[in-house]
GROMACS .gro file of C-alpha atoms in nm:
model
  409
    1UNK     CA    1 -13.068  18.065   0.090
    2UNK     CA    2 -12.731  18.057   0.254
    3UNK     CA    3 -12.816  18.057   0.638
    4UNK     CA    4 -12.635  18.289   0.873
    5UNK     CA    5 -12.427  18.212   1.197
    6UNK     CA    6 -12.464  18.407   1.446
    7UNK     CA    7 -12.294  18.498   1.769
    8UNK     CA    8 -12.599  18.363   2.022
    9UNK     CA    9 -12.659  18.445   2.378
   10UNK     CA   10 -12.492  18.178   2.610
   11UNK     CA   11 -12.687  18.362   2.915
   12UNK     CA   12 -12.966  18.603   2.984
   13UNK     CA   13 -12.692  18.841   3.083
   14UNK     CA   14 -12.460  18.792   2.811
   15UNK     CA   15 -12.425  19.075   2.552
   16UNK     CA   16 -12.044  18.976   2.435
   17UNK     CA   17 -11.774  18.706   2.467
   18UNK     CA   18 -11.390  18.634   2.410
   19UNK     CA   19 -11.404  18.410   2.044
   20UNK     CA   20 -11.137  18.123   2.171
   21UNK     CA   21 -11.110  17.940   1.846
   22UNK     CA   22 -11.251  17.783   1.524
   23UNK     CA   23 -11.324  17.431   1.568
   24UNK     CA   24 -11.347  17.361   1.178
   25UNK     CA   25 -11.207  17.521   0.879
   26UNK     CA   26 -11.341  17.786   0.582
   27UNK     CA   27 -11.519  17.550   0.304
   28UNK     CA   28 -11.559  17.208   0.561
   29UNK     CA   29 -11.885  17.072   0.518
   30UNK     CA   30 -12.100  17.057   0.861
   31UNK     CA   31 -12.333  16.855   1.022
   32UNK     CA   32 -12.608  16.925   1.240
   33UNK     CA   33 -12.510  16.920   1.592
   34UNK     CA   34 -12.119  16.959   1.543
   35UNK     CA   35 -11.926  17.203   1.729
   36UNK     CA   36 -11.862  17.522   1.539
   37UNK     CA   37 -11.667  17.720   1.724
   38UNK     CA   38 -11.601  17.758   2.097
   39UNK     CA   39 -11.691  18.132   2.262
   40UNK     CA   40 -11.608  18.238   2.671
   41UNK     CA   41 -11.892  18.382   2.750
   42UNK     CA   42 -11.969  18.491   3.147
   43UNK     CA   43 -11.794  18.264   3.321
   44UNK     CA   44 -11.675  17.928   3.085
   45UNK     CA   45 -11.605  17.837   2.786
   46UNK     CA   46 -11.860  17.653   2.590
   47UNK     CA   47 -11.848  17.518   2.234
   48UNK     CA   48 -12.119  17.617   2.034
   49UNK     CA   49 -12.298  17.356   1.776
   50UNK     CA   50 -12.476  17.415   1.439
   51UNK     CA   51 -12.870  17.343   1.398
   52UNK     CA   52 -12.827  17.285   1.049
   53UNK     CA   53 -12.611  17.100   0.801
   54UNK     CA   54 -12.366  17.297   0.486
   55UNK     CA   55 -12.035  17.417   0.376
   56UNK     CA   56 -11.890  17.651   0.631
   57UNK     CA   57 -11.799  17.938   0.453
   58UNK     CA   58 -11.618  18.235   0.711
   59UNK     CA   59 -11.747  18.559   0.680
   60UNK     CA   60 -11.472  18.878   0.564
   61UNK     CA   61 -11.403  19.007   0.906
   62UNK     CA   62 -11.478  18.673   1.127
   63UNK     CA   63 -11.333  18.708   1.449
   64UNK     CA   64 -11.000  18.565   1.548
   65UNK     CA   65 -10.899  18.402   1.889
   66UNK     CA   66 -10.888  18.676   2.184
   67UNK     CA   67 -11.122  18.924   1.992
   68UNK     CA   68 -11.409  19.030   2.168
   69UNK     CA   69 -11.730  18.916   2.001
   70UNK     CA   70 -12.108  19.087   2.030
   71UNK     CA   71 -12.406  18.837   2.063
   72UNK     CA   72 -12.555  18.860   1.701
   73UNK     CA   73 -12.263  18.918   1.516
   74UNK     CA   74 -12.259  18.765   1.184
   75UNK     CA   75 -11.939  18.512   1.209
   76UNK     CA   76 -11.989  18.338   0.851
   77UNK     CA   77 -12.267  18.108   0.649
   78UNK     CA   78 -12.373  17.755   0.598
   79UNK     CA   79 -12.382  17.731   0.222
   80UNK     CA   80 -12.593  17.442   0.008
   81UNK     CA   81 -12.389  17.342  -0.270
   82UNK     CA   82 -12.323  17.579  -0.590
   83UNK     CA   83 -12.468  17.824  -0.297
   84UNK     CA   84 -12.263  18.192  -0.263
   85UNK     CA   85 -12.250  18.404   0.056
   86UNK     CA   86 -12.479  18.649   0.112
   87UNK     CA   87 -12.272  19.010   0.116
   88UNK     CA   88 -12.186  19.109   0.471
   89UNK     CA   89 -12.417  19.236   0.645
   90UNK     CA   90 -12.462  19.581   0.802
   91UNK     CA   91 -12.513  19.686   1.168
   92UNK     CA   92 -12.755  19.443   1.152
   93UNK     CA   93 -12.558  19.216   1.315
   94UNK     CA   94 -12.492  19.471   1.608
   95UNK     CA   95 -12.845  19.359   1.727
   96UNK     CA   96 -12.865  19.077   1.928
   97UNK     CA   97 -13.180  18.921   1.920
   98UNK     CA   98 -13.369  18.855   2.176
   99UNK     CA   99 -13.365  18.519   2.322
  100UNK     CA  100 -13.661  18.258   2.232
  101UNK     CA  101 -13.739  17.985   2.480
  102UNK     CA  102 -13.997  17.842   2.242
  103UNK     CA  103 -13.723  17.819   1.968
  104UNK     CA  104 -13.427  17.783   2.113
  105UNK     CA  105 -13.418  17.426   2.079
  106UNK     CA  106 -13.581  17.419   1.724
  107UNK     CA  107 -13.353  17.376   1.404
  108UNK     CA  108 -13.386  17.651   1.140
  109UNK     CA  109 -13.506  17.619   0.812
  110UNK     CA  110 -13.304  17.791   0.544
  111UNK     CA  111 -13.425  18.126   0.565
  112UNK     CA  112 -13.096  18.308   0.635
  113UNK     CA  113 -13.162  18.295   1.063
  114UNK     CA  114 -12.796  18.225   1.298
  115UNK     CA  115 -12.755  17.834   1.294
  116UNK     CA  116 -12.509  17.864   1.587
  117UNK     CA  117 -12.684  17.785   1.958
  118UNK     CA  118 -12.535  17.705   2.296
  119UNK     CA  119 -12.532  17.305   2.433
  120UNK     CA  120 -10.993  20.139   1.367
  121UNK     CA  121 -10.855  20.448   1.331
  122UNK     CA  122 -10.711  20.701   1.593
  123UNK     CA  123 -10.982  20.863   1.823
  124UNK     CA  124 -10.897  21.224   2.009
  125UNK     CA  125 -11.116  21.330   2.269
  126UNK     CA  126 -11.442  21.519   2.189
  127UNK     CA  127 -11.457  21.687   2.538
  128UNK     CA  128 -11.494  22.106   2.402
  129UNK     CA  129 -11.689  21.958   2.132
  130UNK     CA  130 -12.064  22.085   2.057
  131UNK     CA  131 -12.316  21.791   2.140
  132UNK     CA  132 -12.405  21.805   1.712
  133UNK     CA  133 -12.022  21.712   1.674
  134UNK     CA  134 -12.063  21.413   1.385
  135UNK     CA  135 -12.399  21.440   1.338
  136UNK     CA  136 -12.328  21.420   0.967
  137UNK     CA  137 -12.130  21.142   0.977
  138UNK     CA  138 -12.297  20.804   0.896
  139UNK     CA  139 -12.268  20.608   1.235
  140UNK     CA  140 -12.539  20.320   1.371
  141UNK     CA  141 -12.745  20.410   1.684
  142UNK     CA  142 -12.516  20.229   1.892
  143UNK     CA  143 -12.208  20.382   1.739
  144UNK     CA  144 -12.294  20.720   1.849
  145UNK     CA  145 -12.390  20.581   2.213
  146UNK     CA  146 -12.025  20.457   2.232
  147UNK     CA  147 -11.923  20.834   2.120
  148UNK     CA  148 -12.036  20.948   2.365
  149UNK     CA  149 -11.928  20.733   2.658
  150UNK     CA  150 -11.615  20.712   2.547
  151UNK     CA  151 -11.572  21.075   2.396
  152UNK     CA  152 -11.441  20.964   2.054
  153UNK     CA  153 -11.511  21.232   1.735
  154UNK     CA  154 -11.703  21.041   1.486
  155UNK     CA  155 -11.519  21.230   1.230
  156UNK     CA  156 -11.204  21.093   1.275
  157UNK     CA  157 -11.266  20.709   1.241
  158UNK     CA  158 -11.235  20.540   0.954
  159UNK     CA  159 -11.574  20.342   0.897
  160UNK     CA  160 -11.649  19.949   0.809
  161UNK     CA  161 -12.010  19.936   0.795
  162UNK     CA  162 -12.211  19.866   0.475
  163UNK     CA  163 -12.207  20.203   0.283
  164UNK     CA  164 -11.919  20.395   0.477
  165UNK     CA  165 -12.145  20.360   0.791
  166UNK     CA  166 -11.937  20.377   1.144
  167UNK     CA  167 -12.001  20.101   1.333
  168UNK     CA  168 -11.963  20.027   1.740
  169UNK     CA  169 -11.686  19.870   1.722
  170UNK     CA  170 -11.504  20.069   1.517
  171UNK     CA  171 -11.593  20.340   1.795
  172UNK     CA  172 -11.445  20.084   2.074
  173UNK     CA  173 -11.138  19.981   1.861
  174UNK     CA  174 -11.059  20.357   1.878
  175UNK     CA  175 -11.130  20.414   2.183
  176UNK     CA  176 -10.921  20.157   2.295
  177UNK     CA  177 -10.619  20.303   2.124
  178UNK     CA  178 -10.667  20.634   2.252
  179UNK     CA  179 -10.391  20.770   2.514
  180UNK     CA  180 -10.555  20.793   2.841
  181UNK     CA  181 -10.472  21.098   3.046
  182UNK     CA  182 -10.247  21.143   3.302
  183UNK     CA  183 -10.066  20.862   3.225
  184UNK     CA  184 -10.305  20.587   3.254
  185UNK     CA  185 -10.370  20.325   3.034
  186UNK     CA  186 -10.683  20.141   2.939
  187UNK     CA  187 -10.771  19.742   3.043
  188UNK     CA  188 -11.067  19.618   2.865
  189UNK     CA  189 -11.308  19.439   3.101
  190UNK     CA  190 -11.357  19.093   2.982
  191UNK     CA  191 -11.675  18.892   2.987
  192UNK     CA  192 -11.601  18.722   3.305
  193UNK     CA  193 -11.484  19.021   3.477
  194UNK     CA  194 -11.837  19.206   3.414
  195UNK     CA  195 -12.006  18.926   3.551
  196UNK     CA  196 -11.786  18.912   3.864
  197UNK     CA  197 -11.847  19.266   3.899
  198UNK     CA  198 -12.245  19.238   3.837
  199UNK     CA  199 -12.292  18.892   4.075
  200UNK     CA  200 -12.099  19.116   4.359
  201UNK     CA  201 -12.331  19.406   4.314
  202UNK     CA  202 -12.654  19.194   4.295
  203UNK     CA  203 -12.514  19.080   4.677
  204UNK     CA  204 -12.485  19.357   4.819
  205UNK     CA  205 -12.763  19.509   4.715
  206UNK     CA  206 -12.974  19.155   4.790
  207UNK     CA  207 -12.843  19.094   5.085
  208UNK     CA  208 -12.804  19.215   5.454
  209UNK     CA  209 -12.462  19.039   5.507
  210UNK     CA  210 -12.315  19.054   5.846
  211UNK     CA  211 -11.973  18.872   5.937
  212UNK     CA  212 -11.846  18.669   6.275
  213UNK     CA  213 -11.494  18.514   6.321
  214UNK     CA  214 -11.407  18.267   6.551
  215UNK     CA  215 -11.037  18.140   6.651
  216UNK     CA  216 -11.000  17.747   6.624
  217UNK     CA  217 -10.728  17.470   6.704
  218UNK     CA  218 -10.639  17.290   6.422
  219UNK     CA  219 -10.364  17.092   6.593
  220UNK     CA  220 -10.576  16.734   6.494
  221UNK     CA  221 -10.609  16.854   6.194
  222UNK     CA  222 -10.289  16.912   6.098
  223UNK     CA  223 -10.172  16.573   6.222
  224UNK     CA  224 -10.476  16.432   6.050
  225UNK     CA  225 -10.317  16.535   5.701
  226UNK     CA  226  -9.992  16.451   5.785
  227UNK     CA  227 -10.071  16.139   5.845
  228UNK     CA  228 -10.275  16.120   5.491
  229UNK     CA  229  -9.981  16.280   5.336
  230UNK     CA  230  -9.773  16.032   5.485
  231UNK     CA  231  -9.972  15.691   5.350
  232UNK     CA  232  -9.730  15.820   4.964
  233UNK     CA  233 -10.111  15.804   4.773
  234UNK     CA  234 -10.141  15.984   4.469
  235UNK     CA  235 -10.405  16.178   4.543
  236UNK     CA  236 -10.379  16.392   4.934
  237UNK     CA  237 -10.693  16.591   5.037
  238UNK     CA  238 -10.583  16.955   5.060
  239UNK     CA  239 -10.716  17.150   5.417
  240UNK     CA  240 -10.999  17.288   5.203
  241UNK     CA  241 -11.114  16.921   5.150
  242UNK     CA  242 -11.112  16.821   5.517
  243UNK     CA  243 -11.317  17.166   5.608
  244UNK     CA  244 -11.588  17.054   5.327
  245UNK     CA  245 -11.616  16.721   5.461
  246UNK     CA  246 -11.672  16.924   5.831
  247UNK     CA  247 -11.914  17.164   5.711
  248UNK     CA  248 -12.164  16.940   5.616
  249UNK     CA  249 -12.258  16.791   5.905
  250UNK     CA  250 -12.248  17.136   6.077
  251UNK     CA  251 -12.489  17.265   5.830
  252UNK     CA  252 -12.726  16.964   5.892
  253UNK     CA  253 -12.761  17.017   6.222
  254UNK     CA  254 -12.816  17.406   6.199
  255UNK     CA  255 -12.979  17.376   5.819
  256UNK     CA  256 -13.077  17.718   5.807
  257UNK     CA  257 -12.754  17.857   5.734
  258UNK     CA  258 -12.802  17.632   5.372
  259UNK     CA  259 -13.146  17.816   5.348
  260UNK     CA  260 -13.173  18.023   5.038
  261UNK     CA  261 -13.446  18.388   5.059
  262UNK     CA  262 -13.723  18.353   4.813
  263UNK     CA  263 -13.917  18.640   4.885
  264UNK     CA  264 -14.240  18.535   5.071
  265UNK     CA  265 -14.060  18.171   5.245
  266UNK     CA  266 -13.717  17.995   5.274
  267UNK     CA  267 -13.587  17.686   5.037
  268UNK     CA  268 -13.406  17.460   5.201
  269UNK     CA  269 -13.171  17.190   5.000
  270UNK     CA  270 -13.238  16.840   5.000
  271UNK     CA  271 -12.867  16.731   4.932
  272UNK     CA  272 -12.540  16.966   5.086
  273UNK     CA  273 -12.388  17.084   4.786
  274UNK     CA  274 -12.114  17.307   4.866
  275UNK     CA  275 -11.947  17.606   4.657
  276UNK     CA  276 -11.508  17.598   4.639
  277UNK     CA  277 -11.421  17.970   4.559
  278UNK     CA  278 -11.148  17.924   4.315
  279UNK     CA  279 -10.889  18.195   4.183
  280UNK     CA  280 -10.897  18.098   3.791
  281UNK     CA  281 -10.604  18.338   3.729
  282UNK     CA  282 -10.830  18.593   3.538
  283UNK     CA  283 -11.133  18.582   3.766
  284UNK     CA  284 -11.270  18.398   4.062
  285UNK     CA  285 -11.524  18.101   3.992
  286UNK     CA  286 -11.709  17.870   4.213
  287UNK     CA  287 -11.757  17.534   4.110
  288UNK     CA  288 -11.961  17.304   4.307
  289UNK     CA  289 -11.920  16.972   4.469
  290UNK     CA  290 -12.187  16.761   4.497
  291UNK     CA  291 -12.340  16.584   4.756
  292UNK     CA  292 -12.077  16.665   5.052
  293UNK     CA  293 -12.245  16.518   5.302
  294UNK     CA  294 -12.238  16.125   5.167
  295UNK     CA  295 -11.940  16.174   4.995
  296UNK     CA  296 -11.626  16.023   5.136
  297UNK     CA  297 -11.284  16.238   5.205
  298UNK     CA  298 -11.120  16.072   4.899
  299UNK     CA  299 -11.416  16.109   4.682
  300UNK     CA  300 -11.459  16.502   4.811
  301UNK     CA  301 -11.112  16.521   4.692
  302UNK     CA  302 -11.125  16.392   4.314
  303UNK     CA  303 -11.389  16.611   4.274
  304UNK     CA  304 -11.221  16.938   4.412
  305UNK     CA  305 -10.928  16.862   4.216
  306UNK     CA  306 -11.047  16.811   3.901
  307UNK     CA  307 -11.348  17.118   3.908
  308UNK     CA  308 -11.041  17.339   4.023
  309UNK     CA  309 -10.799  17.239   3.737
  310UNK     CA  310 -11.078  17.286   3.472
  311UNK     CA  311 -11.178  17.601   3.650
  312UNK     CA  312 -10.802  17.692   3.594
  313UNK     CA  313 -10.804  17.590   3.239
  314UNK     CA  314 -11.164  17.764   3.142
  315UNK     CA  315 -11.311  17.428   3.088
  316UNK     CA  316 -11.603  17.436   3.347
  317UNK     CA  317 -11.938  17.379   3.254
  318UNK     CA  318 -12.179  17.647   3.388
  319UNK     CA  319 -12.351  17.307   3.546
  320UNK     CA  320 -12.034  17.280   3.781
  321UNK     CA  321 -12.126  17.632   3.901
  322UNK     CA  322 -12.497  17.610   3.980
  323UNK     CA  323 -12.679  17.443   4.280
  324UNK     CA  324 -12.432  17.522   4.624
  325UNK     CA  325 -12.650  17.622   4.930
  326UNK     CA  326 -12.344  17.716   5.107
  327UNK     CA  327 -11.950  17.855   4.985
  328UNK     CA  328 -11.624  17.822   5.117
  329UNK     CA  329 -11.347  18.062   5.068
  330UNK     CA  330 -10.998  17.984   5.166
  331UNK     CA  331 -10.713  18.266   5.146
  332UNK     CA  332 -10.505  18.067   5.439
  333UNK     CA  333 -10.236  17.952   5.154
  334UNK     CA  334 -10.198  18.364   5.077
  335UNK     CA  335 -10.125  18.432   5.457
  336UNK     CA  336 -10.455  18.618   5.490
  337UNK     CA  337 -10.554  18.508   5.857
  338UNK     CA  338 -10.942  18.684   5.802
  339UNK     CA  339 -11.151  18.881   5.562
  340UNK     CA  340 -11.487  18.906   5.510
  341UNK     CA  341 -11.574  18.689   5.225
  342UNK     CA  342 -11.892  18.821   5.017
  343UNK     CA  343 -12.241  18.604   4.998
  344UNK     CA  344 -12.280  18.447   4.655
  345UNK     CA  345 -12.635  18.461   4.578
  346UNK     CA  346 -12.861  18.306   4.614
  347UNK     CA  347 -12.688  18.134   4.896
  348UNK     CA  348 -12.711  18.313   5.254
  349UNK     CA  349 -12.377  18.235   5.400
  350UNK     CA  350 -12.034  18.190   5.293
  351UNK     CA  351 -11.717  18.067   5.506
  352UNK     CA  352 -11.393  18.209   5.490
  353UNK     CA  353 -11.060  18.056   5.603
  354UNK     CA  354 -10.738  18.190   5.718
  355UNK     CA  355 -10.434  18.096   5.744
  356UNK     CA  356 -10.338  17.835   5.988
  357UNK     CA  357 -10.044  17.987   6.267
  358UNK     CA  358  -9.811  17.817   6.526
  359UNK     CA  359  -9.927  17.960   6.841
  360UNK     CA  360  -9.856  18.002   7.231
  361UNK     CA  361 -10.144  17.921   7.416
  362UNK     CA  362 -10.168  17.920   7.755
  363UNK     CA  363 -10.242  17.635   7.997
  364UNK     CA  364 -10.437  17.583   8.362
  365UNK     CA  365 -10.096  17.587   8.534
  366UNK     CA  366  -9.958  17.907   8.411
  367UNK     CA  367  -9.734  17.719   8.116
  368UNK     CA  368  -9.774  17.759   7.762
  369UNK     CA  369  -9.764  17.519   7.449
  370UNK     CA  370  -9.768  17.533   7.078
  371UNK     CA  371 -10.095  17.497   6.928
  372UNK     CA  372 -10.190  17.548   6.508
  373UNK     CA  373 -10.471  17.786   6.543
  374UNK     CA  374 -10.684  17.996   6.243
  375UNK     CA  375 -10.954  18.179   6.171
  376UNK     CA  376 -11.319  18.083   6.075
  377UNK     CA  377 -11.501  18.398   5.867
  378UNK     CA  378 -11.855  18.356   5.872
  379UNK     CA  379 -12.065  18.624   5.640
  380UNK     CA  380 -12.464  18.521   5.661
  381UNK     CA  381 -12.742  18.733   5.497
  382UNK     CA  382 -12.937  18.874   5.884
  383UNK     CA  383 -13.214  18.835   5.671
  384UNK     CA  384 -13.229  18.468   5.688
  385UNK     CA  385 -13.028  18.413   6.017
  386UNK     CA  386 -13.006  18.608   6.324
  387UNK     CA  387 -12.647  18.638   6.484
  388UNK     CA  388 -12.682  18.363   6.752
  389UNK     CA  389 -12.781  18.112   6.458
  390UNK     CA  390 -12.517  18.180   6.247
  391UNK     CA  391 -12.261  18.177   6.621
  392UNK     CA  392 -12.431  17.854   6.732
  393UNK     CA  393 -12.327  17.709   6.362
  394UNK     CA  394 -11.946  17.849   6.431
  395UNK     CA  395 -11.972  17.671   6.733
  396UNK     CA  396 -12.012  17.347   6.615
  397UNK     CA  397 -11.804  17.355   6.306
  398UNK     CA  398 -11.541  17.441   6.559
  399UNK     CA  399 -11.574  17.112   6.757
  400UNK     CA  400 -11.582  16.931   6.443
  401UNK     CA  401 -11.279  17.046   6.324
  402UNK     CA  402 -11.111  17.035   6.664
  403UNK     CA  403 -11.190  16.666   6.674
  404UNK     CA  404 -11.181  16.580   6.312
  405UNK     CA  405 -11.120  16.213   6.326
  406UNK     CA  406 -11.484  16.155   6.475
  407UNK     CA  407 -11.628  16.273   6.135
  408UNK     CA  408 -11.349  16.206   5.856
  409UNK     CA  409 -11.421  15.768   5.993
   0.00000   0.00000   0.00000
């Protein structure tokens, strides 16, 4: 029996992804544990492997690269030979299943179950409308939820669905096309976007987040990477790296800023692996280097600089993204001098730095002299630290950075 691929669910929150591209061709044959196709779902790009060996055979309306994909959604069939297709399905496929621990890591048999796993017409509002508007039209349960949030008239769309049935996304498709009012128009919230938007919501409501600044010389520091820039190596820690390097030891000696809120006690981390807010272009990601605190400058900065560019390219691995006790976000290259830079659970603090200025700053006798000064952002959850902790930690991150060299030997 020819056995269906699927769409599956990358993550517990997943329900859709962006389909980035085929990775083998209509009528190739396939072996177990090759890579199918490769899906963005919340926050990389992963390729996604077949459980099962057969002739790839793409289903009518598989999706193309860009479109917008629901977990579940038939995407083609793994074919014995002399084997046919089964015909497409209906809004069947609109269902994701539910995911399986027991069997997620089990190959099917063939018995027509997804062999994929993770390593429209015009709309016109229906606002005036009665609520039994298209009640006669043939639509799934999930099409006429879409209706309604989106105010589309069922009886205008032009269906796709197994026996003239309107599916969701034709509903979305038209929706999508629809003029918006007053001269607005419509930008589709990708994958990554929603999950953005979710992990900030789950802070604030998670958190009790409270934010201190505190005004620092970087003068050292500035000559400090001058001089690194200076040695003509290939690779030059940024700012960012040097502050990483600084933060661990600060964090080790006031450790319960890395704590992480479990309820009825505290976790705190073994090893200091720090979070690097990165902006990805379409989204902001935070991959994670390891180990900090026994890591050398240099070897801090290979690390940043290769999780950033595949961050930038959508090739991180949600393994790069998971295991920080403590972020840092800098804005400084945008000119943003402070901001209050949001907790990313389940961490309880996050840094923010601004950008470095050429001061005056006044002496003993009454002269002044030019000093590099910014601005250290501190957001901590109250829940875990009280405000003199979290000042006390300021504190000493300041003297470390004010007298880098005695901590970048």
């Amino acid at each position: 029996m020819p056995i269906e691929i699927q769409l599956p669910r990358l993550g517990w929150s997943m329900e859709e992804g962006t389909f980035v591209a085929w990775l083998k061709k209509d009528g190739d044959y396939i072996k177990q544990g090759e890579p199918l196709f490769t899906i963005e779902g919340d926050k990389a790009a992963q390729d996604v492997e077949a459980t099962d060996s057969g002739i790839l055979r793409l289903a009518p309306d598989a999706p193309k690269e860009g479109e917008m994909v629901q977990v579940g959604r038939l995407l083609g069939w793994l074919l014995a030979e002399a084997e046919t297709a089964s015909p497409v399905r209906g809004e069947a496929s609109e269902k994701p299943p539910a995911p399986d621990s027991e069997n997620a890591q089990i190959s099917p048999s063939r018995q027509g179950i997804s062999t994929a796993t993770a390593p429209a017409g015009n709309a016109s509002p229906s606002a005036g409308l009665p609520e039994s508007a298209g009640d006669s039209v043939p639509a799934s349960p999930r099409a006429r939820r879409a209706a309604r949030q989106h105010h589309v008239d069922l009886s205008t769309l032009s269906p796709t669905g197994q026996g003239g049935r309107i599916r969701e996304r034709d509903v979305l498709a038209a929706a999508a096309a629809t003029p918006s009012a007053g001269g607005f128009k419509k930008v589709p919230l990708t994958p990554k976007r929603r999950t953005i938007a979710a992990r900030l919501m789950h802070s604030r409501q998670t958190t009790v987040p409270v934010t201190i600044t505190s005004r620092c010389d970087a003068t050292q520091l500035v000559t400090h990477r001058a001089q690194l820039k200076a040695t003509g190596g290939s690779l030059v820690p940024s700012f960012t790296d040097v502050l990483l390097k600084l933060t661990a030891p600060a964090l080790r000696q006031h450790p319960m800023l890395a704590a992480t809120w479990a309820e009825d006690h505290l976790l705190l981390p073994e090893f200091i692996h720090l979070g690097l807010a990165v902006d990805a272009g379409d989204g902001l990601l935070v991959p994670v280097i390891r180990d900090v605190e026994s890591s050398s400058l240099m070897q801090i900065a290979t690390q940043s600089q290769k999780l950033i560019a595949a961050a930038r390219a959508g090739q991180l691995a949600a393994a790069d993204m998971q295991g920080a006790c403590f972020t840092l976000s800098n804005l400084g290259s945008l000119g943003v001098e402070a901001f209050t830079p949001v907790i990313n659970p389940p961490e309880s603090a996050i840094l923010g730095i601004g950008a470095i200025v050429r001061e005056a700053v006044p002496l003993d006798d009454g002269s002044f002299t030019a000093r590099d000064r910014f601005t250290l952002s501190l957001t901590f959850d109250h829940r875990v630290n009280d405000g003199a902790a979290a000042a006390r930690f300021l504190q000493t991150l300041r003297q470390l950075i004010e007298q880098p060299l005695l901590s970048l030997v």
